[in-house]
Coordinates of N, CA and C in Angstrom, one line a residue:
Chain A
A28 N 20.6 -18.7 -1.6 CA 21.1 -17.4 -1.2 C 21.9 -17.5 0.1
Q29 N 22.9 -16.6 0.2 CA 23.7 -16.6 1.4 C 23.0 -16.0 2.5
S30 N 23.2 -16.5 3.7 CA 22.8 -15.8 4.9 C 23.9 -15.9 5.9
V31 N 23.9 -14.8 6.8 CA 25.0 -14.7 7.7 C 24.4 -14.4 9.1
S32 N 24.8 -15.2 10.1 CA 24.2 -15.0 11.5 C 25.3 -14.6 12.4
Q33 N 25.0 -13.6 13.2 CA 25.9 -13.1 14.3 C 25.1 -13.3 15.6
H34 N 25.6 -14.0 16.5 CA 24.9 -14.4 17.7 C 24.9 -13.4 18.8
N35 N 26.1 -12.7 18.9 CA 26.2 -11.8 20.0 C 25.9 -10.4 19.5
H36 N 24.8 -9.8 20.0 CA 24.5 -8.5 19.4 C 25.1 -7.4 20.2
H37 N 25.4 -7.6 21.5 CA 26.0 -6.6 22.3 C 26.9 -7.2 23.3
V38 N 28.2 -6.9 23.2 CA 29.2 -7.4 24.1 C 29.9 -6.3 24.8
I39 N 30.0 -6.5 26.1 CA 30.8 -5.6 27.0 C 31.9 -6.3 27.6
L40 N 33.1 -5.7 27.4 CA 34.4 -6.3 27.9 C 35.2 -5.3 28.6
S41 N 36.0 -5.7 29.6 CA 37.0 -4.8 30.2 C 38.2 -4.9 29.3
E42 N 39.0 -3.8 29.4 CA 40.3 -3.8 28.6 C 41.1 -4.9 29.0
A43 N 41.8 -5.5 28.1 CA 42.8 -6.6 28.2 C 42.0 -8.0 28.2
A44 N 40.7 -7.9 28.2 CA 40.0 -9.2 28.1 C 40.1 -9.8 26.7
S45 N 39.9 -11.1 26.5 CA 39.9 -11.7 25.2 C 38.5 -11.6 24.6
L46 N 38.6 -11.5 23.2 CA 37.3 -11.3 22.5 C 37.1 -12.5 21.5
E47 N 35.9 -13.0 21.4 CA 35.5 -13.8 20.3 C 34.1 -13.5 19.9
L48 N 33.9 -13.1 18.7 CA 32.6 -12.8 18.2 C 32.2 -13.9 17.2
G49 N 31.0 -14.4 17.3 CA 30.6 -15.6 16.5 C 30.0 -15.1 15.2
C50 N 30.2 -15.9 14.1 CA 29.6 -15.7 12.8 C 29.4 -17.0 12.2
N51 N 28.2 -17.2 11.7 CA 27.9 -18.5 10.9 C 27.3 -18.1 9.6
Y52 N 27.7 -18.8 8.5 CA 27.1 -18.6 7.2 C 26.4 -19.8 6.7
S53 N 25.6 -19.6 5.7 CA 24.8 -20.8 5.3 C 25.2 -21.4 4.0
Y54 N 25.9 -20.7 3.1 CA 26.1 -21.2 1.8 C 27.2 -22.3 1.8
G55 N 27.0 -23.3 1.1 CA 27.8 -24.5 1.1 C 28.8 -24.6 0.0
G56 N 28.8 -23.6 -1.0 CA 29.7 -23.7 -2.1 C 31.0 -23.0 -1.8
T57 N 31.5 -22.3 -2.8 CA 32.8 -21.6 -2.6 C 32.5 -20.4 -1.7
V58 N 33.2 -20.3 -0.6 CA 32.9 -19.4 0.5 C 34.0 -18.3 0.6
N59 N 33.6 -17.1 0.5 CA 34.5 -16.0 0.8 C 33.8 -15.2 2.0
L60 N 34.6 -14.8 2.9 CA 34.1 -14.2 4.1 C 34.9 -12.9 4.5
F61 N 34.1 -12.0 5.1 CA 34.7 -10.7 5.5 C 34.3 -10.4 7.0
W62 N 35.1 -9.6 7.6 CA 34.7 -8.9 8.8 C 35.0 -7.4 8.5
Y63 N 33.9 -6.6 8.8 CA 34.0 -5.2 8.7 C 33.8 -4.6 10.0
V64 N 34.4 -3.4 10.3 CA 34.3 -2.7 11.5 C 33.8 -1.3 11.3
Q65 N 32.9 -0.8 12.2 CA 32.5 0.6 12.1 C 32.7 1.3 13.4
Y66 N 33.7 2.1 13.5 CA 34.0 2.9 14.7 C 33.0 4.0 14.8
P67 N 32.7 4.5 16.0 CA 31.7 5.5 16.2 C 32.0 6.7 15.3
G68 N 31.0 7.1 14.5 CA 31.1 8.2 13.7 C 31.9 8.0 12.4
Q69 N 32.3 6.8 12.2 CA 33.1 6.5 11.0 C 32.4 5.5 10.1
H70 N 33.0 5.4 8.8 CA 32.3 4.5 7.9 C 32.9 3.1 8.0
L71 N 32.2 2.1 7.4 CA 32.6 0.7 7.4 C 34.0 0.6 6.9
Q72 N 34.8 -0.2 7.6 CA 36.2 -0.4 7.1 C 36.4 -2.0 7.2
L73 N 37.2 -2.4 6.2 CA 37.5 -3.8 6.2 C 38.5 -4.2 7.3
L74 N 38.2 -5.2 8.0 CA 39.0 -5.6 9.1 C 39.9 -6.8 8.6
L75 N 39.3 -7.8 8.0 CA 40.0 -8.9 7.4 C 39.1 -9.6 6.4
K76 N 39.7 -10.5 5.7 CA 39.0 -11.2 4.6 C 39.6 -12.6 4.4
Y77 N 38.7 -13.6 4.0 CA 39.2 -14.9 3.7 C 38.6 -15.3 2.3
F78 N 39.6 -15.7 1.5 CA 39.2 -16.2 0.2 C 39.6 -17.7 0.0
S79 N 40.8 -18.0 0.4 CA 41.2 -19.4 0.3 C 42.5 -19.5 1.0
G80 N 43.0 -20.8 1.1 CA 44.3 -21.0 1.7 C 44.2 -21.1 3.2
D81 N 45.1 -20.6 3.9 CA 45.2 -20.7 5.4 C 43.9 -20.3 6.0
P82 N 43.2 -21.2 6.8 CA 41.9 -20.8 7.3 C 42.0 -19.8 8.5
L83 N 43.2 -19.6 9.0 CA 43.4 -18.6 10.0 C 43.9 -17.3 9.4
V84 N 43.1 -16.3 9.4 CA 43.3 -15.1 8.7 C 43.7 -14.0 9.7
K85 N 44.7 -13.2 9.4 CA 45.1 -12.1 10.3 C 44.7 -10.8 9.6
G86 N 44.1 -9.9 10.5 CA 43.7 -8.6 9.9 C 44.5 -7.5 10.6
I87 N 43.9 -6.3 10.5 CA 44.5 -5.1 11.1 C 44.2 -5.1 12.6
K88 N 45.0 -4.3 13.3 CA 44.8 -4.1 14.7 C 44.8 -5.3 15.6
G89 N 45.5 -6.3 15.2 CA 45.6 -7.5 16.0 C 44.5 -8.5 16.0
F90 N 43.5 -8.3 15.1 CA 42.4 -9.2 15.0 C 42.7 -10.3 14.1
E91 N 42.1 -11.5 14.3 CA 42.2 -12.6 13.5 C 40.9 -13.3 13.4
A92 N 40.7 -14.2 12.4 CA 39.5 -15.0 12.3 C 39.8 -16.3 11.8
E93 N 39.1 -17.3 12.2 CA 39.3 -18.7 11.7 C 38.1 -19.2 11.0
F94 N 38.4 -19.7 9.7 CA 37.4 -20.3 8.9 C 37.3 -21.7 9.2
I95 N 36.2 -22.2 9.7 CA 36.0 -23.6 10.0 C 34.8 -24.1 9.1
K96 N 35.2 -24.8 8.0 CA 34.2 -25.2 7.0 C 33.2 -26.1 7.6
S97 N 33.6 -27.1 8.5 CA 32.7 -28.1 9.0 C 31.6 -27.5 9.9
K98 N 32.0 -26.3 10.5 CA 31.0 -25.6 11.4 C 30.4 -24.4 10.7
F99 N 30.7 -24.2 9.5 CA 30.1 -23.0 8.8 C 30.4 -21.7 9.6
S100 N 31.6 -21.6 10.2 CA 31.8 -20.5 11.0 C 33.0 -19.7 10.6
F101 N 33.1 -18.5 11.0 CA 34.2 -17.6 10.8 C 34.2 -16.6 11.9
N102 N 34.6 -17.1 13.1 CA 34.6 -16.3 14.3 C 35.8 -15.3 14.3
L103 N 35.5 -14.1 14.9 CA 36.5 -13.1 15.0 C 37.1 -13.1 16.4
R104 N 38.5 -13.0 16.5 CA 39.1 -13.1 17.8 C 40.1 -12.0 18.0
K105 N 40.4 -11.6 19.2 CA 41.5 -10.7 19.6 C 41.9 -11.1 21.0
P106 N 43.1 -11.4 21.2 CA 43.5 -11.9 22.6 C 43.4 -10.8 23.7
S107 N 43.5 -9.5 23.4 CA 43.5 -8.5 24.4 C 42.9 -7.2 23.8
V108 N 41.6 -6.9 24.2 CA 41.0 -5.8 23.6 C 41.4 -4.5 24.3
Q109 N 41.3 -3.4 23.5 CA 41.6 -2.0 24.0 C 40.3 -1.2 23.9
W110 N 40.3 -0.1 24.7 CA 39.2 0.8 24.7 C 38.9 1.3 23.2
S111 N 39.9 1.4 22.4 CA 39.8 1.9 21.1 C 39.1 0.9 20.1
D112 N 38.9 -0.3 20.6 CA 38.2 -1.4 19.8 C 36.7 -1.2 19.9
T113 N 36.2 -0.3 20.8 CA 34.8 -0.1 20.9 C 34.3 0.3 19.5
A114 N 33.3 -0.5 19.0 CA 32.9 -0.3 17.6 C 31.8 -1.4 17.4
E115 N 31.2 -1.3 16.2 CA 30.3 -2.3 15.7 C 31.0 -3.2 14.7
Y116 N 30.8 -4.5 14.8 CA 31.5 -5.4 13.9 C 30.5 -6.2 13.1
F117 N 30.8 -6.3 11.8 CA 29.9 -7.0 10.9 C 30.6 -8.1 10.2
C118 N 30.0 -9.3 10.2 CA 30.4 -10.4 9.4 C 29.7 -10.3 8.1
A119 N 30.3 -10.7 7.0 CA 29.7 -10.5 5.7 C 30.2 -11.6 4.7
A120 N 29.4 -12.0 3.8 CA 29.7 -12.9 2.8 C 29.1 -12.5 1.5
P121 N 29.9 -12.6 0.4 CA 29.4 -12.2 -0.9 C 28.6 -13.4 -1.5
E122 N 27.6 -13.1 -2.4 CA 27.0 -14.1 -3.2 C 28.0 -14.6 -4.2
E123 N 27.9 -15.8 -4.7 CA 28.8 -16.3 -5.7 C 28.6 -15.3 -6.9
G124 N 29.7 -14.9 -7.5 CA 29.7 -13.9 -8.5 C 29.8 -12.5 -8.0
Y125 N 29.7 -12.3 -6.7 CA 30.0 -11.0 -6.1 C 29.0 -9.9 -6.4
Q126 N 27.8 -10.3 -6.8 CA 26.8 -9.3 -7.1 C 26.4 -8.5 -5.9
K127 N 26.4 -9.1 -4.7 CA 26.1 -8.4 -3.5 C 26.7 -9.1 -2.3
V128 N 26.9 -8.4 -1.3 CA 27.4 -8.9 0.0 C 26.3 -9.0 1.0
T129 N 26.1 -10.1 1.6 CA 25.1 -10.2 2.7 C 25.8 -10.0 4.0
F130 N 25.3 -9.1 4.8 CA 25.8 -8.8 6.1 C 25.0 -9.4 7.3
G131 N 25.7 -9.7 8.3 CA 25.0 -10.1 9.6 C 24.5 -8.8 10.2
I132 N 23.8 -9.0 11.3 CA 23.1 -7.9 12.0 C 24.1 -7.0 12.7
G133 N 25.3 -7.5 13.0 CA 26.3 -6.7 13.6 C 26.3 -7.0 15.1
T134 N 27.5 -6.8 15.7 CA 27.8 -6.9 17.1 C 28.4 -5.7 17.6
K135 N 27.7 -5.1 18.6 CA 28.3 -3.8 19.2 C 29.2 -4.3 20.3
L136 N 30.4 -3.9 20.2 CA 31.4 -4.1 21.3 C 31.7 -2.9 22.0
Q137 N 31.5 -3.0 23.3 CA 31.9 -1.9 24.2 C 33.0 -2.3 25.1
V138 N 34.1 -1.6 25.1 CA 35.3 -1.9 25.9 C 35.4 -0.9 27.0
I139 N 35.3 -1.4 28.3 CA 35.4 -0.5 29.4 C 36.8 -0.3 29.9
P140 N 37.3 0.9 30.0 CA 38.7 1.1 30.5 C 38.9 0.5 31.9
Chain B
D22 N 42.3 12.3 -1.0 CA 41.7 11.1 -0.5 C 41.2 10.3 -1.7
T23 N 41.6 9.0 -1.8 CA 41.2 8.2 -3.0 C 40.1 7.2 -2.6
G24 N 39.4 7.4 -1.5 CA 38.4 6.4 -1.1 C 37.1 6.8 -1.8
V25 N 36.0 6.0 -1.4 CA 34.7 6.3 -1.9 C 34.1 7.5 -1.2
S26 N 33.5 8.4 -1.9 CA 32.9 9.6 -1.3 C 31.4 9.6 -1.7
Q27 N 30.7 10.2 -0.7 CA 29.3 10.4 -0.9 C 28.8 11.8 -0.5
D28 N 27.8 12.2 -1.2 CA 27.3 13.6 -1.0 C 25.8 13.6 -1.2
P29 N 25.0 14.3 -0.3 CA 25.5 14.9 0.9 C 25.7 13.8 2.0
R30 N 26.2 14.2 3.1 CA 26.4 13.3 4.2 C 25.1 13.2 5.1
H31 N 24.3 14.2 5.1 CA 23.1 14.2 5.8 C 22.0 14.9 4.9
K32 N 20.8 14.4 5.0 CA 19.7 15.0 4.3 C 18.4 14.9 5.2
I33 N 17.8 16.0 5.4 CA 16.5 16.0 6.1 C 15.5 16.5 5.1
T34 N 14.4 15.8 4.9 CA 13.4 16.2 3.9 C 12.0 15.9 4.5
K35 N 11.0 16.5 3.8 CA 9.7 16.3 4.2 C 9.1 15.2 3.4
R36 N 8.2 14.4 4.0 CA 7.5 13.3 3.3 C 6.9 13.8 2.0
G37 N 7.1 13.1 1.0 CA 6.6 13.4 -0.3 C 7.6 14.1 -1.3
Q38 N 8.7 14.6 -0.7 CA 9.7 15.3 -1.5 C 10.6 14.2 -2.2
N39 N 11.3 14.7 -3.2 CA 12.3 13.8 -3.9 C 13.7 14.2 -3.4
V40 N 14.5 13.2 -3.3 CA 15.9 13.4 -2.9 C 16.8 12.6 -3.8
T41 N 18.0 13.2 -4.0 CA 19.0 12.5 -4.8 C 20.4 12.5 -4.1
F42 N 21.0 11.3 -4.1 CA 22.3 11.2 -3.5 C 23.3 10.8 -4.6
R43 N 24.6 11.2 -4.3 CA 25.7 10.9 -5.2 C 26.7 10.1 -4.6
C44 N 27.3 9.2 -5.4 CA 28.4 8.4 -4.9 C 29.6 8.5 -6.0
D45 N 30.8 8.8 -5.5 CA 32.0 8.7 -6.3 C 32.8 7.5 -5.9
P46 N 33.0 6.5 -6.7 CA 33.7 5.3 -6.3 C 35.2 5.6 -6.4
I47 N 36.0 4.6 -5.9 CA 37.4 4.6 -6.1 C 37.6 4.5 -7.6
S48 N 38.5 5.4 -8.2 CA 38.6 5.6 -9.6 C 38.8 4.4 -10.5
E49 N 39.5 3.5 -10.1 CA 39.8 2.3 -10.9 C 38.8 1.2 -10.8
H50 N 37.8 1.4 -9.9 CA 36.8 0.3 -9.6 C 35.7 0.3 -10.7
N51 N 35.4 -0.8 -11.2 CA 34.3 -0.9 -12.2 C 32.9 -1.3 -11.7
R52 N 32.9 -1.7 -10.4 CA 31.6 -2.1 -9.8 C 31.3 -1.1 -8.7
L53 N 30.0 -0.8 -8.7 CA 29.5 0.1 -7.7 C 28.2 -0.4 -7.1
Y54 N 28.1 -0.3 -5.8 CA 26.9 -0.9 -5.0 C 26.3 0.1 -4.2
W55 N 25.0 0.0 -4.0 CA 24.2 0.8 -3.1 C 23.6 -0.2 -2.0
Y56 N 23.7 0.2 -0.8 CA 23.1 -0.5 0.3 C 22.3 0.5 1.2
R57 N 21.4 -0.1 2.0 CA 20.7 0.7 3.0 C 20.9 0.1 4.3
Q58 N 21.1 0.9 5.3 CA 21.3 0.4 6.7 C 20.4 1.2 7.6
T59 N 19.6 0.4 8.3 CA 18.7 1.0 9.4 C 19.2 0.6 10.7
L60 N 18.7 1.3 11.7 CA 19.2 1.2 13.1 C 19.1 -0.2 13.6
G61 N 20.2 -0.8 14.1 CA 20.2 -2.1 14.6 C 20.3 -3.2 13.6
Q62 N 20.6 -2.8 12.3 CA 20.7 -3.8 11.3 C 22.0 -3.7 10.5
G63 N 22.4 -4.7 9.9 CA 23.5 -4.6 9.0 C 23.1 -4.0 7.6
P64 N 24.0 -3.6 6.8 CA 23.7 -3.1 5.5 C 22.9 -4.1 4.7
E65 N 21.9 -3.6 3.9 CA 21.1 -4.5 3.0 C 21.3 -4.0 1.6
F66 N 21.6 -5.0 0.7 CA 21.9 -4.7 -0.7 C 20.7 -4.1 -1.3
L67 N 20.9 -3.0 -2.2 CA 19.8 -2.4 -3.0 C 20.0 -2.7 -4.4
T68 N 21.2 -2.3 -5.0 CA 21.5 -2.5 -6.4 C 23.0 -2.4 -6.7
Y69 N 23.3 -2.9 -7.9 CA 24.7 -2.9 -8.2 C 24.9 -2.6 -9.7
F70 N 26.0 -1.9 -10.0 CA 26.4 -1.6 -11.4 C 27.7 -2.2 -11.7
Q71 N 27.8 -2.7 -12.9 CA 29.2 -3.0 -13.5 C 29.3 -2.1 -14.7
N72 N 30.3 -1.2 -14.5 CA 30.5 0.0 -15.4 C 29.1 0.7 -15.4
E73 N 28.5 1.0 -16.6 CA 27.3 1.8 -16.5 C 26.0 0.9 -16.5
A74 N 26.2 -0.4 -16.5 CA 25.0 -1.3 -16.6 C 24.6 -1.7 -15.2
Q75 N 23.3 -1.5 -14.9 CA 22.7 -1.9 -13.6 C 22.3 -3.4 -13.8
L76 N 23.0 -4.2 -13.0 CA 22.9 -5.7 -13.3 C 22.0 -6.4 -12.3
E77 N 21.7 -5.8 -11.1 CA 20.9 -6.4 -10.2 C 20.2 -5.4 -9.3
K78 N 18.9 -5.7 -9.0 CA 18.2 -4.8 -8.1 C 17.5 -5.7 -7.1
S79 N 17.5 -5.2 -5.8 CA 16.9 -5.9 -4.7 C 15.4 -5.7 -4.8
R80 N 14.6 -6.6 -4.2 CA 13.2 -6.3 -4.0 C 12.9 -5.2 -3.1
L81 N 13.9 -4.8 -2.3 CA 13.8 -3.6 -1.4 C 13.7 -2.4 -2.2
L82 N 14.1 -2.4 -3.4 CA 14.2 -1.2 -4.3 C 12.8 -1.0 -4.9
S83 N 11.9 -0.2 -4.3 CA 10.6 -0.1 -4.9 C 10.7 0.8 -6.1
D84 N 9.5 1.0 -6.8 CA 9.4 1.8 -8.0 C 9.8 3.3 -7.7
R85 N 9.8 3.7 -6.4 CA 10.1 5.1 -6.1 C 11.6 5.3 -6.1
F86 N 12.4 4.2 -6.2 CA 13.8 4.3 -6.2 C 14.4 4.1 -7.6
S87 N 15.4 5.0 -7.9 CA 16.0 4.7 -9.2 C 17.5 5.1 -9.0
A88 N 18.3 4.3 -9.7 CA 19.8 4.5 -9.6 C 20.3 4.6 -11.0
E89 N 21.4 5.4 -11.2 CA 22.0 5.5 -12.5 C 23.5 5.6 -12.3
R90 N 24.2 5.2 -13.3 CA 25.7 5.4 -13.4 C 26.0 5.6 -14.8
P91 N 25.7 6.8 -15.3 CA 25.6 7.1 -16.7 C 26.9 6.9 -17.5
K92 N 28.0 7.2 -16.9 CA 29.3 7.1 -17.6 C 30.2 6.0 -17.0
G93 N 29.6 5.2 -16.1 CA 30.5 4.2 -15.5 C 31.4 4.7 -14.4
S94 N 31.1 6.0 -14.0 CA 32.0 6.5 -12.9 C 31.1 6.8 -11.7
F95 N 30.7 8.0 -11.5 CA 29.8 8.3 -10.3 C 28.5 7.7 -10.5
S96 N 27.7 7.6 -9.4 CA 26.4 7.1 -9.5 C 25.4 8.0 -8.7
T97 N 24.2 8.0 -9.0 CA 23.2 8.7 -8.3 C 22.1 7.8 -7.9
L98 N 21.5 8.0 -6.7 CA 20.4 7.2 -6.2 C 19.3 8.3 -5.9
E99 N 18.1 8.1 -6.6 CA 17.0 9.1 -6.3 C 15.9 8.3 -5.7
I100 N 15.3 9.0 -4.7 CA 14.1 8.5 -4.1 C 13.0 9.5 -4.3
Q101 N 11.9 9.1 -5.0 CA 10.8 9.9 -5.3 C 9.7 9.7 -4.2
R102 N 9.0 10.8 -3.9 CA 7.9 10.8 -3.0 C 8.3 10.1 -1.7
T103 N 9.3 10.6 -1.0 CA 9.9 10.0 0.1 C 8.8 9.7 1.2
E104 N 9.0 8.6 1.9 CA 8.2 8.2 3.0 C 9.0 8.1 4.3
Q105 N 8.4 8.1 5.4 CA 9.1 8.1 6.7 C 9.9 6.8 6.8
G106 N 9.4 5.7 6.2 CA 10.1 4.4 6.2 C 11.4 4.4 5.4
D107 N 11.6 5.5 4.6 CA 12.9 5.6 3.8 C 14.0 6.1 4.7
S108 N 13.7 6.6 5.9 CA 14.8 7.1 6.7 C 15.8 6.0 7.0
A109 N 17.0 6.3 6.7 CA 18.1 5.2 6.9 C 19.4 5.9 6.5
M110 N 20.4 5.1 6.6 CA 21.8 5.4 6.1 C 21.9 4.7 4.7
Y111 N 22.2 5.5 3.7 CA 22.4 4.9 2.4 C 23.9 4.9 2.1
L112 N 24.4 3.7 1.9 CA 25.8 3.4 1.7 C 26.1 3.1 0.3
C113 N 27.3 3.5 -0.1 CA 27.8 3.2 -1.5 C 29.1 2.5 -1.3
A114 N 29.3 1.5 -2.1 CA 30.6 0.7 -2.1 C 31.1 0.5 -3.5
S115 N 32.4 0.3 -3.6 CA 32.9 0.0 -5.0 C 33.9 -1.1 -4.9
S116 N 34.1 -1.7 -6.0 CA 35.1 -2.8 -6.0 C 35.6 -3.0 -7.5
S117 N 36.7 -3.7 -7.6 CA 37.2 -4.1 -8.9 C 37.0 -5.5 -9.1
S118 N 36.3 -5.9 -10.2 CA 35.9 -7.3 -10.4 C 37.1 -8.1 -10.6
G119 N 37.0 -9.4 -10.1 CA 38.2 -10.3 -10.3 C 38.3 -11.1 -9.0
T120 N 39.4 -11.9 -9.0 CA 39.6 -12.7 -7.8 C 39.9 -11.8 -6.6
E121 N 39.4 -12.4 -5.4 CA 39.6 -11.7 -4.2 C 39.0 -10.3 -4.2
E122 N 37.8 -10.2 -4.9 CA 37.1 -8.9 -5.0 C 36.7 -8.5 -3.6
T123 N 36.9 -7.2 -3.3 CA 36.6 -6.7 -2.0 C 35.9 -5.3 -2.1
Q124 N 34.8 -5.1 -1.4 CA 34.0 -3.9 -1.5 C 34.5 -2.9 -0.5
Y125 N 34.7 -1.7 -0.9 CA 35.1 -0.6 0.0 C 34.0 0.4 0.1
F126 N 33.7 0.8 1.3 CA 32.5 1.6 1.5 C 32.8 3.1 1.7
G127 N 31.9 3.9 1.3 CA 31.9 5.3 1.6 C 31.3 5.6 3.0
P128 N 31.3 6.9 3.3 CA 30.8 7.3 4.7 C 29.3 7.3 4.8
G129 N 28.6 7.2 3.7 CA 27.1 7.1 3.7 C 26.4 8.5 3.7
T130 N 25.2 8.4 3.3 CA 24.3 9.6 3.4 C 23.1 9.2 4.4
R131 N 23.0 10.0 5.4 CA 22.0 9.7 6.4 C 20.7 10.5 6.0
L132 N 19.7 9.8 5.7 CA 18.4 10.5 5.3 C 17.4 10.4 6.5
L133 N 16.8 11.5 6.8 CA 15.7 11.6 7.7 C 14.5 12.2 7.0
V134 N 13.4 11.5 7.0 CA 12.2 11.9 6.3 C 11.2 12.3 7.4
L135 N 10.8 13.6 7.5 CA 9.9 14.0 8.5 C 8.4 13.9 8.1

């Protein structure tokens, strides 16, 4: 079964700082990976996804993530955060066959103006 | 709005009562998922439907929980004899089976059992 680990549970940054949130997965087969974001009071939204091809994936709002197979990692990055990026970020991976998606515990990002 | 919708958005009930939640998926999506999210955790899979068939259930889904998708469109999740431990956000997601399948989530139903 797939498992997903997020190591940073709470991150506080000042505006314009660079962001990197860690995500590691366990499954060694065909890997598909997602980052979802949940802004305060809103529902989960897809930020970006990786299925195959270029391991550097670009998402919405200037976010990107890099799939590194040798490290079982899919870290989320943004070069310069804004106050509006304050949210909870979830890394996720579907089981093979897509019956379910396994989520990490989430990382709460607080950006200070 | 063509996203996933859920009703109600909030539900407060007394322990022992039954509750039912509804999910309307994106119209062309054949797969529908239920998840539960508690404070400080990511969503946890409960069950999933492909069209009207319920194909997988998590061990989290006790006998008090039942889900249906009778016509392969909307789905209901019922919790019988609610317990305080059932308090959580119940999320619905839908997807279209195939390559690059992606689940899209609804706003959730927040349940509080007193």
